[in-house]
Short mmCIF file of C-alpha atoms in Angstrom, two decimals:
data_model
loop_
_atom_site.label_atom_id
_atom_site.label_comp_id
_atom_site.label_asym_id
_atom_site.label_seq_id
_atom_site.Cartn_x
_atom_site.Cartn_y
_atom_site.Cartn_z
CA UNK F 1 115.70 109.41 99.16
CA UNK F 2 116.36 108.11 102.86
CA UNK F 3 117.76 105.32 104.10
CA UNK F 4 117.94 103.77 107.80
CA UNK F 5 120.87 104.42 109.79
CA UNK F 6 122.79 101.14 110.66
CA UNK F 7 122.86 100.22 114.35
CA UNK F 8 125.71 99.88 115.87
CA UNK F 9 125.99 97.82 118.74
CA UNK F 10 127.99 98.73 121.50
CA UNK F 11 129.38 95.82 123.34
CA UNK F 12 131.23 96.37 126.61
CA UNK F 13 134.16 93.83 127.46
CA UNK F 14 135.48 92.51 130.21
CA UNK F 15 137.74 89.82 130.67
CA UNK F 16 138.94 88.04 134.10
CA UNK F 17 142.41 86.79 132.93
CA UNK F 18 142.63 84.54 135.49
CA UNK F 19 139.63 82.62 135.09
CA UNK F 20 139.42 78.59 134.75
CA UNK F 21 143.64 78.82 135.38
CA UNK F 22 142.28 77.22 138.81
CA UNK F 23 141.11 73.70 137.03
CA UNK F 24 144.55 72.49 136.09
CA UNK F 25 146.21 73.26 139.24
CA UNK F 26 142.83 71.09 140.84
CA UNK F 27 142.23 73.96 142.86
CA UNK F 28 137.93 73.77 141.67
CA UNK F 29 138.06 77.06 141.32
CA UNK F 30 140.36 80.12 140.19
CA UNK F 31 138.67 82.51 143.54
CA UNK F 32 141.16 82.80 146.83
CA UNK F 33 145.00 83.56 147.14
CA UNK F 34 146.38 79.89 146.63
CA UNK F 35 145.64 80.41 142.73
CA UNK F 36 147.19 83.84 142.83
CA UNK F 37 150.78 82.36 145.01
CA UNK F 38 150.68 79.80 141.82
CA UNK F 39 150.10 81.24 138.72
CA UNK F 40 153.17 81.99 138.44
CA UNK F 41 153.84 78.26 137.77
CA UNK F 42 151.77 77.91 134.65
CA UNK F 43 153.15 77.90 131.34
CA UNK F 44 151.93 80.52 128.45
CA UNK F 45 149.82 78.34 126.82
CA UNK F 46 147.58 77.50 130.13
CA UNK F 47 147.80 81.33 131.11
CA UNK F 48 146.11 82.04 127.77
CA UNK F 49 143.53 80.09 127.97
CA UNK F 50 140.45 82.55 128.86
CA UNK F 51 142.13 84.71 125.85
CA UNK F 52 141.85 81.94 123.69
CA UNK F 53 138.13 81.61 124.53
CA UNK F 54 137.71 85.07 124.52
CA UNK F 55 139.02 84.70 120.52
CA UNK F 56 137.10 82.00 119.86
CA UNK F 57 134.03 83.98 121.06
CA UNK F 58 134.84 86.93 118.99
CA UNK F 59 136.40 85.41 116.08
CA UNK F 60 132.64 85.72 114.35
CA UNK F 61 132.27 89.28 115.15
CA UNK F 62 135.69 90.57 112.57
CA UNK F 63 133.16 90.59 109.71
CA UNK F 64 130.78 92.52 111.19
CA UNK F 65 133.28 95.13 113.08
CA UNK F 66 131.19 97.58 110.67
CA UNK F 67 128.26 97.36 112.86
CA UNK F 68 130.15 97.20 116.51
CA UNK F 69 131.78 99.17 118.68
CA UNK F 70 133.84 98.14 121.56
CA UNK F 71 134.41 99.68 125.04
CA UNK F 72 136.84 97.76 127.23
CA UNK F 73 139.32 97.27 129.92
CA UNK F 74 143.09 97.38 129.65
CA UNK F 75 145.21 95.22 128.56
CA UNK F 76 144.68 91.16 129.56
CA UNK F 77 140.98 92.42 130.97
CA UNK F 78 139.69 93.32 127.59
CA UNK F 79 141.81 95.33 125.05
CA UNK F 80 144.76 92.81 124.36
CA UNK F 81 141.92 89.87 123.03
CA UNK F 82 140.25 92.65 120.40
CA UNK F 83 143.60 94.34 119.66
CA UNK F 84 144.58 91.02 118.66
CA UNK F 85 141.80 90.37 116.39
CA UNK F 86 142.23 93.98 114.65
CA UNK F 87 138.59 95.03 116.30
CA UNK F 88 138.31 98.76 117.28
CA UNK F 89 137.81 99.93 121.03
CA UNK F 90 137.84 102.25 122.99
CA UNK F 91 139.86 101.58 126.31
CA UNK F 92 138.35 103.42 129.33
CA UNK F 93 140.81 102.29 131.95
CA UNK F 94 143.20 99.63 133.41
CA UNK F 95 143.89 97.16 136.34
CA UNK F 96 146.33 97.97 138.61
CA UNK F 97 150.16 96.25 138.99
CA UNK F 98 150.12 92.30 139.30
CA UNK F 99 147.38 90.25 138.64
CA UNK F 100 143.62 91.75 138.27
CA UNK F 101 141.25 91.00 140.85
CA UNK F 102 137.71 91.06 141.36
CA UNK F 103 137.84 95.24 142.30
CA UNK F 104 139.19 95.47 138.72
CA UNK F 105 135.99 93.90 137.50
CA UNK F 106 133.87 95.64 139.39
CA UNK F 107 135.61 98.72 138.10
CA UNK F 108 135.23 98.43 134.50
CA UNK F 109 131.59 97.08 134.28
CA UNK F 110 131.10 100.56 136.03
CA UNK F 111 132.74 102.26 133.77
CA UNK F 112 131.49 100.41 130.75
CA UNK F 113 127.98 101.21 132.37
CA UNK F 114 128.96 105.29 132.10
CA UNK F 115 129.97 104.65 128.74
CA UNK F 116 126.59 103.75 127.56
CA UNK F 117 127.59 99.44 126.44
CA UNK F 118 124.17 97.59 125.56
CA UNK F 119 125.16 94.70 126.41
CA UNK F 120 128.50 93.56 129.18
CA UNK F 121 130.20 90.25 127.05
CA UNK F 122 132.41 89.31 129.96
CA UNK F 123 134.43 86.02 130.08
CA UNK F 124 134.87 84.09 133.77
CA UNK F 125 132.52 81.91 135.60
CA UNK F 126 130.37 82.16 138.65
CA UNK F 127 133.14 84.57 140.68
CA UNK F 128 133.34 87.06 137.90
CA UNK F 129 129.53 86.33 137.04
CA UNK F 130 128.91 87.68 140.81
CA UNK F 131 131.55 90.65 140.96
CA UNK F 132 129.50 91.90 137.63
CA UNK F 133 125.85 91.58 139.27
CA UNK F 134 126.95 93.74 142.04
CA UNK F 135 127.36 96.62 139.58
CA UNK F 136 124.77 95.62 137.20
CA UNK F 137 121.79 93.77 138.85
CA UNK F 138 119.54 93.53 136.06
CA UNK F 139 119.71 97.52 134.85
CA UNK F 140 121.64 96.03 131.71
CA UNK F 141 121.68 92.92 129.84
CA UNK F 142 125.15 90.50 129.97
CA UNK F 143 126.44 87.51 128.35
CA UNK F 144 129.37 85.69 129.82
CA UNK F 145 131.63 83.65 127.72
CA UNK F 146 132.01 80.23 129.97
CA UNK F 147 135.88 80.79 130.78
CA UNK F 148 135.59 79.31 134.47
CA UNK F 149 136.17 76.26 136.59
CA UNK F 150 132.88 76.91 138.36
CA UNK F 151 129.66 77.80 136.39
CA UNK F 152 126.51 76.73 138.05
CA UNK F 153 125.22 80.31 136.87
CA UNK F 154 122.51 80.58 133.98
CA UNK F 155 123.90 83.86 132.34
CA UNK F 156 126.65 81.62 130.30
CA UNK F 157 126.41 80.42 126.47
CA UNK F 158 127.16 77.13 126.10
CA UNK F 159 130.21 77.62 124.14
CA UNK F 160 132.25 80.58 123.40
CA UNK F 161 130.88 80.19 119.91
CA UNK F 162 127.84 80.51 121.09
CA UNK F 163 128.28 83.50 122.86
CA UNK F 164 129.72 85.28 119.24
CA UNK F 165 126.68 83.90 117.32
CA UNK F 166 124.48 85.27 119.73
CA UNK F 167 126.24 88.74 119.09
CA UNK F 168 125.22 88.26 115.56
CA UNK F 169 122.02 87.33 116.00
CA UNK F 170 121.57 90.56 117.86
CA UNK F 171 123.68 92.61 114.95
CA UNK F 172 121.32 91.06 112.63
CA UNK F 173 118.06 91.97 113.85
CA UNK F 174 117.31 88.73 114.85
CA UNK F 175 114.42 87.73 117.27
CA UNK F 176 116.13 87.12 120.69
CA UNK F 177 114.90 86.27 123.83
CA UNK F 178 115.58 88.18 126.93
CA UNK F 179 115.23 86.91 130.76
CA UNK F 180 116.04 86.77 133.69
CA UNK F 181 119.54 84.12 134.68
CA UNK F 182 120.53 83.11 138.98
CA UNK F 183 123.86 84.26 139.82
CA UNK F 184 125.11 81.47 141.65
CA UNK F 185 128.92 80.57 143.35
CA UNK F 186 129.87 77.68 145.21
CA UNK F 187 131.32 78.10 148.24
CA UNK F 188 135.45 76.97 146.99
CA UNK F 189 136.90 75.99 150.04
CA UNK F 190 133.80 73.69 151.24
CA UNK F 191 133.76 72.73 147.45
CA UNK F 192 137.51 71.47 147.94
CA UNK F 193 136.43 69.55 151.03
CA UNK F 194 133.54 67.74 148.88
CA UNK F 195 130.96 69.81 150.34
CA UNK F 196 128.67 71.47 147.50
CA UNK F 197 127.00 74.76 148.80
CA UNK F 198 125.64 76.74 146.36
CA UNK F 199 124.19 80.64 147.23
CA UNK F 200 121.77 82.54 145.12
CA UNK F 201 123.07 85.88 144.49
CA UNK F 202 120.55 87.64 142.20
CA UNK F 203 119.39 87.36 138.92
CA UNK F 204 120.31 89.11 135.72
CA UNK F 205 118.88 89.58 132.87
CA UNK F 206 120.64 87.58 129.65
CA UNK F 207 119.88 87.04 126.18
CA UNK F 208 118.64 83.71 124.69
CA UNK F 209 118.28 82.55 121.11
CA UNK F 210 114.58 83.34 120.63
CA UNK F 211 113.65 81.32 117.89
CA UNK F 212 111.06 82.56 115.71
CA UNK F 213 107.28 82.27 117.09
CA UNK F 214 108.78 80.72 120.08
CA UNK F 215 104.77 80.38 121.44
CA UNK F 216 103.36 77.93 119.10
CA UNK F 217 99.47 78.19 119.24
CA UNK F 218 96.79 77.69 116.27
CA UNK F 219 97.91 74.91 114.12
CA UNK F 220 101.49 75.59 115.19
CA UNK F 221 100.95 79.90 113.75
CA UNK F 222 101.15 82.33 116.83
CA UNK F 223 97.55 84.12 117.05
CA UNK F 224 97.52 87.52 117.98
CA UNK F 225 94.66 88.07 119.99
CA UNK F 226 96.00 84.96 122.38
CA UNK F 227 99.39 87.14 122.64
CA UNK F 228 97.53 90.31 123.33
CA UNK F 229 95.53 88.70 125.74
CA UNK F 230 98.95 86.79 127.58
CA UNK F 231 100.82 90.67 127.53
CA UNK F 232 97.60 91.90 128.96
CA UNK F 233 97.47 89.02 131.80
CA UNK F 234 101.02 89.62 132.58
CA UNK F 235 100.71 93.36 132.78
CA UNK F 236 97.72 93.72 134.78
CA UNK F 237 100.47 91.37 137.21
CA UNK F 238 102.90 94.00 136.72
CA UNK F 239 101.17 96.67 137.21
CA UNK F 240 102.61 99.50 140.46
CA UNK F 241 100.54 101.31 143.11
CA UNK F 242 101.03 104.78 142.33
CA UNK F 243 102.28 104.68 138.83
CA UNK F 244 100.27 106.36 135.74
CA UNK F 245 100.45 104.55 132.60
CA UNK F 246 100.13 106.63 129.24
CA UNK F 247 98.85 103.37 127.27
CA UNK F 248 99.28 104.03 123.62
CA UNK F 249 96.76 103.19 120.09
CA UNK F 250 96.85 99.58 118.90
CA UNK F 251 94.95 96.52 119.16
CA UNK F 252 97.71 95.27 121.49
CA UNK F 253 97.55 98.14 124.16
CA UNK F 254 93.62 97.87 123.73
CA UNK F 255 93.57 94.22 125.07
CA UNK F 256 95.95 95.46 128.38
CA UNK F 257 92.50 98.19 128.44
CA UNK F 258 90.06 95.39 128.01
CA UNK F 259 92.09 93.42 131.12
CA UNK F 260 91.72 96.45 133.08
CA UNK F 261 88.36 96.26 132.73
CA UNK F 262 88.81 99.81 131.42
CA UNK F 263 87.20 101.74 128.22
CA UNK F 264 89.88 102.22 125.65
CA UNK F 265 90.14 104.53 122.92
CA UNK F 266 91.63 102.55 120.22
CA UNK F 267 93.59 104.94 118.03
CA UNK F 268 94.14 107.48 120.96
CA UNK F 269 96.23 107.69 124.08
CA UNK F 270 94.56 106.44 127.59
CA UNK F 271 95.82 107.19 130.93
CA UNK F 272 95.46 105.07 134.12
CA UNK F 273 96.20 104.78 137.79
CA UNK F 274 95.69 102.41 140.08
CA UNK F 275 92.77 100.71 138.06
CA UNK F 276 90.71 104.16 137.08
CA UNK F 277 91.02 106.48 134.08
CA UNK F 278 92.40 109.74 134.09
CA UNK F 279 91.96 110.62 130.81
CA UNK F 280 90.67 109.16 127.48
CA UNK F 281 92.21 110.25 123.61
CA UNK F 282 94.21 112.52 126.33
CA UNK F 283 96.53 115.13 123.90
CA UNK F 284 99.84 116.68 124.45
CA UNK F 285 98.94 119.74 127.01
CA UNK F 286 96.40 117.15 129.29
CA UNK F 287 99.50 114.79 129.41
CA UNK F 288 102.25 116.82 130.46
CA UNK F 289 99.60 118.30 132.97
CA UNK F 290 98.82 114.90 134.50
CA UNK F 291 102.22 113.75 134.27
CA UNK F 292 103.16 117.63 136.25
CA UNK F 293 100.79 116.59 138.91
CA UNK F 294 101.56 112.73 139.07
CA UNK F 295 102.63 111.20 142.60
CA UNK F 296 105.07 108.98 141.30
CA UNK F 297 106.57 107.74 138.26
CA UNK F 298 105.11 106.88 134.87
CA UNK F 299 105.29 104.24 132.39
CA UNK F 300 104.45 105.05 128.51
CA UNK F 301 103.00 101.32 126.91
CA UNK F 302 103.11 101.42 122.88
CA UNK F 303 102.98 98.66 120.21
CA UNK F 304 105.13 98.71 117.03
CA UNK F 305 102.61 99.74 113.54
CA UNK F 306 102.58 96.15 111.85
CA UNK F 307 104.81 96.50 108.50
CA UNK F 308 106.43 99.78 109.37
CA UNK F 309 107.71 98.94 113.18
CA UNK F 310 106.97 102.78 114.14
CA UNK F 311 106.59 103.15 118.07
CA UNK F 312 106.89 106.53 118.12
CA UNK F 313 105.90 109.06 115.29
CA UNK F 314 102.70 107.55 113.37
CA UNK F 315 99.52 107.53 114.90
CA UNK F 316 100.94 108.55 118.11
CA UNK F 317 101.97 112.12 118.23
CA UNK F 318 100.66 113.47 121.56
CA UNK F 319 103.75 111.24 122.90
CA UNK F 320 105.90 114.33 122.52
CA UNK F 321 109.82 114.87 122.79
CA UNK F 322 108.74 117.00 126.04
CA UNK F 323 106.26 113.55 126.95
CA UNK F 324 108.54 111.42 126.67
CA UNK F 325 111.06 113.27 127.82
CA UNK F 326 109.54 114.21 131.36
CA UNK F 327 108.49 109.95 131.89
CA UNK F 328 111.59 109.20 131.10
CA UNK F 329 113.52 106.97 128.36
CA UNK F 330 113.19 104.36 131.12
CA UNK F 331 110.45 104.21 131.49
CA UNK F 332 109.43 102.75 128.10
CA UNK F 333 107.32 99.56 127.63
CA UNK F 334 107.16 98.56 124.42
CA UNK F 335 104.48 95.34 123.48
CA UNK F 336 104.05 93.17 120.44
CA UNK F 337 103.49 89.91 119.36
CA UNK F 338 106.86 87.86 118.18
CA UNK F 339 105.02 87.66 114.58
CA UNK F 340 105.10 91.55 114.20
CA UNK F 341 108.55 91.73 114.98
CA UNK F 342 109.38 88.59 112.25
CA UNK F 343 107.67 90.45 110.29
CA UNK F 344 110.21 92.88 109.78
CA UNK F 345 112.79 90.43 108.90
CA UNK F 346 115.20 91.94 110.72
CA UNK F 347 114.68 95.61 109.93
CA UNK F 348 114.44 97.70 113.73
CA UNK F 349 111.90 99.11 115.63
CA UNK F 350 111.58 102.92 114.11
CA UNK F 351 111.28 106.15 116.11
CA UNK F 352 110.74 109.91 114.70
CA UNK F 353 109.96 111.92 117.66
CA UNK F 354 110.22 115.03 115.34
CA UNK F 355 113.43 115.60 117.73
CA UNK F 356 116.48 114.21 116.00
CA UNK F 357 118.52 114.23 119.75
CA UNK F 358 115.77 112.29 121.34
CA UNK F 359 115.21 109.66 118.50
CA UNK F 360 119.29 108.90 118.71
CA UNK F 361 118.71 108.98 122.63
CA UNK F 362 115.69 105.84 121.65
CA UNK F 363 118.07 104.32 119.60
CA UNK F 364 119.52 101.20 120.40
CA UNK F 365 118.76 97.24 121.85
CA UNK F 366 115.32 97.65 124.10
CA UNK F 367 113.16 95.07 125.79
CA UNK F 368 109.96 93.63 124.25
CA UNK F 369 107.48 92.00 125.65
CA UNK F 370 106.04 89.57 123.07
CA UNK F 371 104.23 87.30 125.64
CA UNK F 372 103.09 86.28 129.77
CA UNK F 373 106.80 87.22 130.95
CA UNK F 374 108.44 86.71 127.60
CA UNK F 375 110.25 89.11 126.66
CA UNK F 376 112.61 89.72 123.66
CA UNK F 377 115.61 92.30 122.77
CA UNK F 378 115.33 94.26 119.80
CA UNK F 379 116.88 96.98 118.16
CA UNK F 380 115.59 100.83 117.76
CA UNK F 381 116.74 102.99 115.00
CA UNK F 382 116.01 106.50 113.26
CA UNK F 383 115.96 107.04 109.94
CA UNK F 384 118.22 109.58 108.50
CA UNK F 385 118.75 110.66 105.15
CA UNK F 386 121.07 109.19 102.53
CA UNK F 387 124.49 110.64 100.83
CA UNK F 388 123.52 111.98 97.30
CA UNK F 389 124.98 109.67 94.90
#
């Protein structure tokens, strides 16, 4: 008897105490030293509002503590909010004396990085939003709690009960959406002079509530071949001088073959670069030689087996531990239309390398593209087997 192992989802926090506390002093903004000479002033119950937010965005999350795990900041940056709410974490550091600042942010989200967090839930607005894309860009997904005065920045839920849904979805299994947000800050002082200049700072990458079958094509039923053919256009798009793709079986990788203009061998693993084929129903030893001999990286395309949700394992063997290994866990795509995932209902994406430390090394959230630059996040797991009873 086996049974899947439950994912746990490992959410890194980090809280900017001091964010929105700007608003009531009319100061449009909580950046800049006349908030930090001032604080002072405030009363408890306006210097806890971001932790009240913070509570309000994890309150959802106690009945699933089961399936999280927590790395955070000290004290107000992180631990005091989930210590307060009886969730488990592990605390990997702490700000300095006196009030945090934005070198304490940038700080943990490193170390929450090294620590191996999915996802960054981080409360603040556009300051914090930016501090966070300087140590993140869009290597890692993030989700900010709206806790600011300013946030003109798409990578905020629109409520801090929004933001602990979300989690859920994600805890659940559910379809969501993945994409790319602006980082943007107003400039404060020209802001508090009535001049509005806004900077781009970047973009990172934030999930959305996908909602089932988002594309709605064929008497309102998503049609595979259209999706296959919208991952193929986008690929082709996508695609890097230099790089060799190991494109994987399935009817899904065959239509990115069929873009290329490029035979495919449908229940066999293809390999191309820069528009040619290097190998056709290429096996283990012919792909760790090309891959010995390639000039630059590599990219291994598969599609999830409809029913099962196998990407690595069935049908697919001459991606090896040592294959995937020597590409590179990221260097992953994995492609399927939003249907295949639903049907699942919730169960994840499967992996059985034959190498029980790789397949925990797979496991976890993972992009998928499930359309022409639509992308969703979805979970990996292994299967292990169960307790006797």
């Amino acid at each position: 008897m086996s049974a899947l192992q439950p994912h746990v989802l490992h959410i890194g926090l980090v809280v900017n105490p001091l964010a929105g506390l700007g608003g009531s002093l009319a100061l449009k903004g909580s950046d800049g030293d006349e908030l930090r000479r001032r604080v002072g002033t405030l009363d408890a119950e306006h210097r806890a509002r971001t932790a009240g937010r913070v509570a309000r965005a994890l309150q959802p999350l106690v009945a699933a503590a089961a399936q999280l795990r927590f790395s955070t900041w000290g004290g107000p940056m992180g631990e005091d909010c989930l210590r307060e709410l009886g969730l488990q974490c592990s605390v990997l550091g702490k700000p300095g004396e006196g009030l945090s600042a934005a070198a304490d942010t940038r700080l943990a989200v490193a170390a929450l990085l090294a620590d191996g967090a999915e996802i960054i839930l981080f409360a603040g607005g556009d300051g914090t939003a930016r501090d966070i894309f300087d140590v993140v860009g869009e290597r890692l997904p993030v989700l900010g709690i709206p806790a600011g005065v300013k946030m003109h920045s798409g990578v905020f839920a629109i409520s801090p009960e929004a933001a602990g849904e979300l989690m859920l979805e994600l805890i659940r299994g559910g379809l969501v959406g993945l994409r790319a947000q602006e980082v943007r800050d107003i400039d404060e002082e020209a802001f508090r002079h009535d001049v509005v200049r806004s900077r781009f700072y970047g973009e990172m990458l934030v999930p959305g509530e996908g909602r089932y079958l988002q594309h709605t094509k064929v008497g309102g039923r998503e049609s595979g071949e259209l999706v296959a053919a919208d991952i193929a256009a986008w690929f082709v798009e996508q695609q890097e001088p230099g790089r060799t793709y190991l494109i994987g079986p399935g009817s899904t990788t065959a239509a990115i073959m069929a873009a290329l203009d490029l035979p495919n061998t449908l229940l066999g693993v293809d390999v191309v670069r820069d528009g040619s084929v290097l190998a056709t129903d290429a096996d283990e030893t012919a792909l760790l030689a090309i891959l010995a001999e390639a000039p630059a990286a590599a990219t291994i395309v598969v599609t999830a087996i409809g029913g099962q949700g196998h990407i690595f394992g069935r049908g697919n063997q001459q991606f090896s531990a040592d294959v995937i290994r020597k590409v590179g866990l990221e260097n992953l795509m994995i492609v399927a239309a939003k249907s295949k995932i639903a049907a699942l209902q919730g169960r994840p994406l499967l992996v059985d390398t034959n190498d029980p430390g790789l397949d925990r090394q797979l496991s976890g959230l993972h992009q998928v593209i499930t359309g022409y630059d639509d992308r969703i996040l979805y979970r990996i797991a292994t299967g292990e087997s169960a307790l006797p009873p």
